[in-house]
mmCIF file of C-alpha atoms in Angstrom:
data_model
loop_
_atom_site.group_PDB
_atom_site.id
_atom_site.type_symbol
_atom_site.label_atom_id
_atom_site.label_comp_id
_atom_site.label_asym_id
_atom_site.label_seq_id
_atom_site.Cartn_x
_atom_site.Cartn_y
_atom_site.Cartn_z
ATOM 1 C CA MET M 1 -40.331 -10.483 -12.977
ATOM 2 C CA THR M 2 -37.055 -9.288 -11.268
ATOM 3 C CA HIS M 3 -33.832 -11.267 -12.414
ATOM 4 C CA ARG M 4 -31.024 -11.471 -10.110
ATOM 5 C CA VAL M 5 -27.617 -10.601 -11.731
ATOM 6 C CA LEU M 6 -24.310 -11.192 -10.372
ATOM 7 C CA ILE M 7 -21.368 -9.297 -11.732
ATOM 8 C CA LEU M 8 -17.872 -10.496 -11.022
ATOM 9 C CA GLY M 9 -15.850 -7.210 -11.048
ATOM 10 C CA GLY M 10 -12.711 -5.696 -10.256
ATOM 11 C CA THR M 11 -12.520 -3.428 -13.559
ATOM 12 C CA ASN M 12 -13.805 -0.076 -14.763
ATOM 13 C CA GLU M 13 -15.899 -1.749 -17.067
ATOM 14 C CA ALA M 14 -17.695 -3.790 -14.358
ATOM 15 C CA ARG M 15 -18.465 -0.453 -12.281
ATOM 16 C CA GLN M 16 -19.815 0.986 -15.488
ATOM 17 C CA LEU M 17 -21.895 -2.171 -16.462
ATOM 18 C CA ALA M 18 -23.274 -2.179 -12.920
ATOM 19 C CA GLY M 19 -24.098 1.527 -13.437
ATOM 20 C CA LYS M 20 -26.003 0.823 -16.418
ATOM 21 C CA LEU M 21 -27.984 -1.982 -15.114
ATOM 22 C CA ALA M 22 -28.761 -0.722 -11.542
ATOM 23 C CA PRO M 23 -31.337 1.580 -12.660
ATOM 24 C CA ARG M 24 -33.654 -1.175 -14.195
ATOM 25 C CA ALA M 25 -36.513 -2.343 -12.177
ATOM 26 C CA ASP M 26 -36.533 -5.898 -13.775
ATOM 27 C CA LEU M 27 -32.905 -6.449 -12.484
ATOM 28 C CA SER M 28 -31.357 -6.852 -9.052
ATOM 29 C CA VAL M 29 -27.806 -6.354 -9.439
ATOM 30 C CA THR M 30 -24.947 -7.602 -7.132
ATOM 31 C CA LEU M 31 -21.316 -6.587 -7.692
ATOM 32 C CA SER M 32 -18.595 -9.183 -6.473
ATOM 33 C CA LEU M 33 -15.119 -8.005 -5.757
ATOM 34 C CA ALA M 34 -12.236 -10.137 -4.795
ATOM 35 C CA GLY M 35 -11.126 -7.935 -2.170
ATOM 36 C CA ARG M 36 -7.543 -7.293 -3.106
ATOM 37 C CA THR M 37 -7.895 -3.606 -3.572
ATOM 38 C CA GLU M 38 -8.037 -1.766 -0.134
ATOM 39 C CA SER M 39 -10.078 1.136 -1.195
ATOM 40 C CA PRO M 40 -12.284 0.159 -4.168
ATOM 41 C CA VAL M 41 -13.936 2.929 -5.949
ATOM 42 C CA ALA M 42 -17.646 3.198 -4.737
ATOM 43 C CA GLN M 43 -20.078 1.425 -6.489
ATOM 44 C CA GLY M 44 -23.908 1.982 -7.148
ATOM 45 C CA VAL M 45 -25.190 -1.276 -6.436
ATOM 46 C CA PRO M 46 -24.836 -3.937 -3.249
ATOM 47 C CA VAL M 47 -21.208 -5.256 -3.134
ATOM 48 C CA ARG M 48 -20.090 -8.538 -2.131
ATOM 49 C CA SER M 49 -16.333 -8.775 -1.162
ATOM 50 C CA GLY M 50 -13.998 -11.622 -0.943
ATOM 51 C CA GLY M 51 -13.728 -15.080 -2.777
ATOM 52 C CA PHE M 52 -16.394 -17.867 -3.200
ATOM 53 C CA GLY M 53 -13.994 -20.930 -2.682
ATOM 54 C CA GLY M 54 -13.503 -21.904 -6.065
ATOM 55 C CA ALA M 55 -16.159 -22.875 -8.600
ATOM 56 C CA ASP M 56 -17.782 -25.272 -6.207
ATOM 57 C CA GLY M 57 -18.275 -22.207 -3.809
ATOM 58 C CA LEU M 58 -19.419 -20.083 -6.477
ATOM 59 C CA ALA M 59 -21.836 -22.642 -7.854
ATOM 60 C CA THR M 60 -23.253 -22.873 -4.191
ATOM 61 C CA TYR M 61 -23.700 -19.073 -3.970
ATOM 62 C CA LEU M 62 -25.393 -18.914 -7.394
ATOM 63 C CA ARG M 63 -27.952 -21.482 -6.239
ATOM 64 C CA GLU M 64 -28.397 -19.884 -2.772
ATOM 65 C CA ALA M 65 -28.784 -16.654 -3.779
ATOM 66 C CA ARG M 66 -30.943 -17.786 -6.706
ATOM 67 C CA ILE M 67 -28.931 -15.990 -9.628
ATOM 68 C CA ASP M 68 -30.302 -15.916 -12.886
ATOM 69 C CA LEU M 69 -27.609 -14.629 -14.679
ATOM 70 C CA LEU M 70 -23.746 -14.634 -14.228
ATOM 71 C CA ILE M 71 -21.424 -11.983 -15.620
ATOM 72 C CA ASP M 72 -17.814 -12.287 -15.722
ATOM 73 C CA ALA M 73 -16.457 -8.813 -15.925
ATOM 74 C CA THR M 74 -13.065 -9.479 -14.125
ATOM 75 C CA HIS M 75 -9.674 -8.379 -15.199
ATOM 76 C CA PRO M 76 -8.212 -10.210 -18.445
ATOM 77 C CA TYR M 77 -5.580 -11.860 -16.543
ATOM 78 C CA ALA M 78 -7.937 -13.218 -13.930
ATOM 79 C CA ALA M 79 -7.815 -16.583 -15.591
ATOM 80 C CA ARG M 80 -8.544 -18.673 -12.626
ATOM 81 C CA ILE M 81 -11.759 -16.714 -11.588
ATOM 82 C CA SER M 82 -12.808 -16.823 -15.296
ATOM 83 C CA ALA M 83 -12.305 -20.647 -15.116
ATOM 84 C CA ASN M 84 -14.154 -20.848 -11.844
ATOM 85 C CA ALA M 85 -17.085 -18.819 -13.439
ATOM 86 C CA ALA M 86 -17.547 -20.799 -16.423
ATOM 87 C CA GLN M 87 -17.264 -24.235 -14.254
ATOM 88 C CA ALA M 88 -19.926 -22.781 -11.840
ATOM 89 C CA ALA M 89 -22.276 -21.858 -14.642
ATOM 90 C CA ARG M 90 -22.054 -25.568 -16.013
ATOM 91 C CA LEU M 91 -22.594 -27.003 -12.665
ATOM 92 C CA THR M 92 -25.742 -24.884 -12.073
ATOM 93 C CA GLY M 93 -27.124 -24.182 -15.363
ATOM 94 C CA VAL M 94 -27.131 -20.273 -14.646
ATOM 95 C CA PRO M 95 -26.399 -18.481 -18.068
ATOM 96 C CA ILE M 96 -22.951 -16.756 -18.167
ATOM 97 C CA LEU M 97 -21.653 -13.708 -20.173
ATOM 98 C CA ALA M 98 -18.193 -12.262 -20.138
ATOM 99 C CA LEU M 99 -17.026 -8.952 -20.688
ATOM 100 C CA ARG M 100 -13.901 -9.153 -22.931
ATOM 101 C CA ARG M 101 -11.987 -6.134 -23.257
ATOM 102 C CA PRO M 102 -9.907 -6.286 -26.633
ATOM 103 C CA GLY M 103 -6.320 -6.154 -26.076
ATOM 104 C CA TRP M 104 -3.768 -3.561 -27.403
ATOM 105 C CA GLU M 105 -2.097 -4.368 -30.735
ATOM 106 C CA PRO M 106 1.387 -3.128 -31.531
ATOM 107 C CA VAL M 107 1.737 -0.048 -33.955
ATOM 108 C CA GLU M 108 4.536 1.247 -35.925
ATOM 109 C CA GLY M 109 7.271 2.508 -33.490
ATOM 110 C CA ASP M 110 6.322 0.141 -30.919
ATOM 111 C CA ARG M 111 9.279 -1.896 -29.444
ATOM 112 C CA TRP M 112 7.429 -4.823 -27.761
ATOM 113 C CA THR M 113 8.991 -8.041 -26.499
ATOM 114 C CA LEU M 114 6.348 -10.422 -26.098
ATOM 115 C CA VAL M 115 6.281 -12.893 -23.013
ATOM 116 C CA ASP M 116 3.943 -15.546 -21.690
ATOM 117 C CA THR M 117 4.316 -14.875 -17.955
ATOM 118 C CA VAL M 118 5.825 -12.430 -15.548
ATOM 119 C CA GLY M 119 8.527 -14.886 -14.793
ATOM 120 C CA ASP M 120 9.568 -14.864 -18.647
ATOM 121 C CA ALA M 121 9.519 -11.016 -18.365
ATOM 122 C CA VAL M 122 12.033 -11.026 -15.359
ATOM 123 C CA HIS M 123 14.408 -13.001 -17.706
ATOM 124 C CA ALA M 124 13.540 -10.891 -20.693
ATOM 125 C CA LEU M 125 15.266 -7.750 -18.814
ATOM 126 C CA GLY M 126 18.429 -9.293 -19.398
ATOM 127 C CA GLU M 127 21.676 -9.230 -16.877
ATOM 128 C CA ALA M 128 22.838 -5.827 -17.286
ATOM 129 C CA PRO M 129 21.257 -3.178 -14.988
ATOM 130 C CA ARG M 130 18.461 -1.315 -16.295
ATOM 131 C CA ARG M 131 15.909 1.270 -15.146
ATOM 132 C CA VAL M 132 12.555 -0.661 -15.217
ATOM 133 C CA PHE M 133 8.835 0.515 -14.706
ATOM 134 C CA LEU M 134 6.915 -2.263 -13.374
ATOM 135 C CA ALA M 135 3.296 -1.431 -14.233
ATOM 136 C CA LEU M 136 1.805 -4.756 -13.303
ATOM 137 C CA GLY M 137 -0.272 -4.301 -10.066
ATOM 138 C CA ARG M 138 1.278 -5.444 -6.593
ATOM 139 C CA GLN M 139 0.421 -9.053 -6.857
ATOM 140 C CA GLU M 140 2.956 -9.770 -9.489
ATOM 141 C CA VAL M 141 6.120 -7.783 -8.642
ATOM 142 C CA ALA M 142 7.698 -10.047 -6.204
ATOM 143 C CA ALA M 143 8.867 -12.039 -9.032
ATOM 144 C CA PHE M 144 11.569 -9.474 -9.893
ATOM 145 C CA GLU M 145 13.301 -10.087 -6.718
ATOM 146 C CA ALA M 146 15.037 -12.596 -8.833
ATOM 147 C CA ALA M 147 16.640 -9.910 -10.694
ATOM 148 C CA PRO M 148 17.842 -7.493 -7.873
ATOM 149 C CA GLN M 149 20.412 -5.744 -10.334
ATOM 150 C CA HIS M 150 17.901 -3.565 -11.871
ATOM 151 C CA HIS M 151 16.425 -0.247 -10.539
ATOM 152 C CA TYR M 152 12.515 -0.532 -10.125
ATOM 153 C CA LEU M 153 9.889 1.986 -10.368
ATOM 154 C CA ILE M 154 6.773 0.318 -8.968
ATOM 155 C CA ARG M 155 3.199 1.786 -9.407
ATOM 156 C CA SER M 156 0.186 0.188 -7.749
ATOM 157 C CA VAL M 157 -3.096 1.287 -6.423
ATOM 158 C CA ASP M 158 -2.294 -0.050 -2.866
ATOM 159 C CA PRO M 159 0.977 -0.185 -1.105
ATOM 160 C CA VAL M 160 3.390 -3.212 -1.930
ATOM 161 C CA GLU M 161 3.705 -5.046 1.299
ATOM 162 C CA PRO M 162 6.383 -6.179 1.985
ATOM 163 C CA LYS M 163 8.606 -4.242 -0.126
ATOM 164 C CA LEU M 164 10.782 -5.946 -2.430
ATOM 165 C CA ALA M 165 13.999 -7.480 -1.560
ATOM 166 C CA VAL M 166 16.099 -5.436 -4.134
ATOM 167 C CA PRO M 167 18.544 -2.518 -3.231
ATOM 168 C CA ASP M 168 17.075 -0.256 -5.413
ATOM 169 C CA ALA M 169 13.077 0.431 -5.641
ATOM 170 C CA THR M 170 10.913 3.215 -5.710
ATOM 171 C CA TYR M 171 7.163 2.918 -5.170
ATOM 172 C CA LEU M 172 4.359 5.278 -6.597
ATOM 173 C CA LEU M 173 0.778 4.932 -5.341
ATOM 174 C CA ALA M 174 -1.760 5.885 -8.006
ATOM 175 C CA ARG M 175 -5.031 4.817 -9.670
ATOM 176 C CA GLY M 176 -5.844 5.496 -13.276
ATOM 177 C CA PRO M 177 -6.687 6.650 -15.735
ATOM 178 C CA PHE M 178 -3.208 7.944 -16.856
ATOM 179 C CA ARG M 179 -2.662 10.413 -19.439
ATOM 180 C CA GLU M 180 -0.124 9.927 -22.241
ATOM 181 C CA ALA M 181 1.493 13.282 -21.393
ATOM 182 C CA ASP M 182 1.710 12.437 -17.677
ATOM 183 C CA GLU M 183 3.287 9.163 -18.385
ATOM 184 C CA ARG M 184 5.950 10.440 -20.691
ATOM 185 C CA ALA M 185 6.758 12.989 -18.249
ATOM 186 C CA LEU M 186 7.023 10.291 -15.635
ATOM 187 C CA LEU M 187 9.178 7.822 -17.910
ATOM 188 C CA GLU M 188 11.666 10.695 -18.676
ATOM 189 C CA SER M 189 11.951 12.212 -15.114
ATOM 190 C CA LYS M 190 12.575 8.616 -13.882
ATOM 191 C CA ARG M 191 14.852 7.820 -16.840
ATOM 192 C CA ILE M 192 13.050 4.681 -17.459
ATOM 193 C CA ASP M 193 14.655 2.419 -20.261
ATOM 194 C CA VAL M 194 12.007 -0.434 -20.093
ATOM 195 C CA VAL M 195 8.314 -0.825 -19.175
ATOM 196 C CA VAL M 196 6.843 -4.207 -18.255
ATOM 197 C CA SER M 197 3.306 -4.316 -18.716
ATOM 198 C CA LYS M 198 0.455 -6.757 -19.036
ATOM 199 C CA ASN M 199 -1.704 -6.398 -22.078
ATOM 200 C CA SER M 200 -4.816 -5.015 -20.180
ATOM 201 C CA GLY M 201 -6.285 -3.229 -23.178
ATOM 202 C CA GLY M 202 -8.661 -0.248 -23.045
ATOM 203 C CA GLU M 203 -7.858 3.294 -22.739
ATOM 204 C CA ALA M 204 -7.379 3.921 -18.881
ATOM 205 C CA THR M 205 -3.676 2.541 -18.759
ATOM 206 C CA TYR M 206 -2.728 2.664 -22.479
ATOM 207 C CA GLY M 207 -1.035 6.062 -21.789
ATOM 208 C CA LYS M 208 2.317 4.432 -20.812
ATOM 209 C CA ILE M 209 2.428 2.262 -23.978
ATOM 210 C CA ALA M 210 1.736 5.281 -26.330
ATOM 211 C CA ALA M 211 4.463 7.346 -24.138
ATOM 212 C CA ALA M 212 6.970 4.519 -24.365
ATOM 213 C CA ARG M 213 6.432 4.455 -28.205
ATOM 214 C CA ALA M 214 7.170 8.251 -28.351
ATOM 215 C CA LEU M 215 10.342 7.771 -26.346
ATOM 216 C CA GLY M 216 11.561 4.795 -28.109
ATOM 217 C CA ILE M 217 11.297 2.685 -24.840
ATOM 218 C CA GLU M 218 11.215 -1.058 -24.980
ATOM 219 C CA VAL M 219 8.101 -2.732 -23.633
ATOM 220 C CA VAL M 220 7.986 -6.018 -22.134
ATOM 221 C CA MET M 221 4.554 -7.146 -22.647
ATOM 222 C CA VAL M 222 3.071 -10.243 -20.864
ATOM 223 C CA ARG M 223 0.533 -11.926 -23.225
ATOM 224 C CA ARG M 224 -2.923 -12.597 -22.013
ATOM 225 C CA PRO M 225 -3.623 -16.000 -20.594
ATOM 226 C CA ALA M 226 -6.149 -18.375 -22.172
ATOM 227 C CA LEU M 227 -9.956 -17.672 -21.221
ATOM 228 C CA PRO M 228 -12.970 -19.880 -21.077
ATOM 229 C CA ASP M 229 -14.987 -19.921 -24.296
ATOM 230 C CA VAL M 230 -18.313 -18.486 -23.231
ATOM 231 C CA PRO M 231 -20.825 -15.828 -24.890
ATOM 232 C CA SER M 232 -18.789 -12.621 -24.481
ATOM 233 C CA ALA M 233 -18.995 -8.874 -25.575
ATOM 234 C CA LYS M 234 -16.273 -6.261 -26.135
ATOM 235 C CA THR M 235 -17.975 -3.313 -24.683
ATOM 236 C CA THR M 236 -20.489 -2.563 -21.665
ATOM 237 C CA ASP M 237 -23.021 -1.349 -24.317
ATOM 238 C CA GLU M 238 -22.734 -4.758 -26.437
ATOM 239 C CA LEU M 239 -23.181 -6.721 -22.843
ATOM 240 C CA ALA M 240 -25.956 -4.766 -21.677
ATOM 241 C CA ALA M 241 -27.773 -5.568 -25.175
ATOM 242 C CA LEU M 242 -26.819 -9.307 -24.658
ATOM 243 C CA VAL M 243 -28.228 -9.118 -21.073
ATOM 244 C CA ASP M 244 -31.603 -7.941 -22.739
ATOM 245 C CA HIS M 245 -31.536 -10.664 -25.401
ATOM 246 C CA LEU M 246 -30.797 -13.353 -22.677
ATOM 247 C CA LEU M 247 -33.285 -12.458 -20.125
ATOM 248 C CA ASP M 248 -36.146 -11.500 -22.447
ATOM 249 C CA PRO M 249 -35.800 -14.009 -25.332
ATOM 250 C CA VAL M 250 -39.558 -13.966 -25.947
ATOM 251 C CA ALA M 251 -39.867 -10.317 -26.312
ATOM 252 C CA GLU M 252 -36.560 -10.379 -28.621
ATOM 253 C CA ARG M 253 -38.330 -12.670 -31.069
ATOM 254 C CA GLY M 254 -41.552 -10.660 -31.203
ATOM 255 C CA VAL M 255 -43.608 -13.353 -30.158
#
C-alpha cells in the first residue's frame, strides 16, 4: 500500500526529510513550499508552490489529494502556517507530525538581548546610531525603517524589494550554510557592533552567533513564537522513525 505524505517545507531539514522518504516504494511524497524564495534549492520529490488559503484550504487539499500523513517541517518562526497545519489535521483527521529543530542556547561569552518580536528588536537597538547586521530574512527587515539612524547590513537569499527607506543600508545576497570564520570576517570588515537574529537553531546559520561571541558583539535575539502541541521530533532521523511507527503500527507491535 502506498501512503501519501505531504511535507510543508521551506527548511533544509524539510529537503533532507524528503530525500530520506523519497526512495521508499510505500510512500508518495509531495513537498509544499510557500513560494517566498525566488530560487529554491532543487528538490528530489514533486513540489507544490504557494499557499493553500488558510487552514480550511489546506484541509480541502488534504481531502482532495487523499493525504495519509501531514508533516510540518516549516521554519520555527512560521507560526501561522504551523497553526493552520494543526487545525487542518484536526478538521480532516489526517495524522500530523512536526519537525521541531531545537533552538540555540546562550553559552558563556554570549551577549544576548532577548526580545519577543522584530518590532521589539527595533527598539532594543536604542537611539544612538549603530552598525547593525540584520540576519532576519527579507520579510521582516521593513520594520527597521522606524529606526533610520542606524547603518544596516542586510543579508537575504533574495533581493529586498523595495529597498529600505533608510539613508544607510548595504545589501548582501547569500544562501547558507555560513562558516564561523567567514561570519567573523564579515562582522569585522563591516565594523558591525550588533547582530539582530531569530533563534533559528541548527548549524547552518549558527556561525554568526559564534562569531559575535568571539568578537564580543551584542546579539538581539528574537524569541521563538508559540507553536501547536503536536507529535514532533528534533531531527530528520527521529521523524523518519515516527513516520514508520505511525504508518505501520501493526508491524511495529509485532502482531
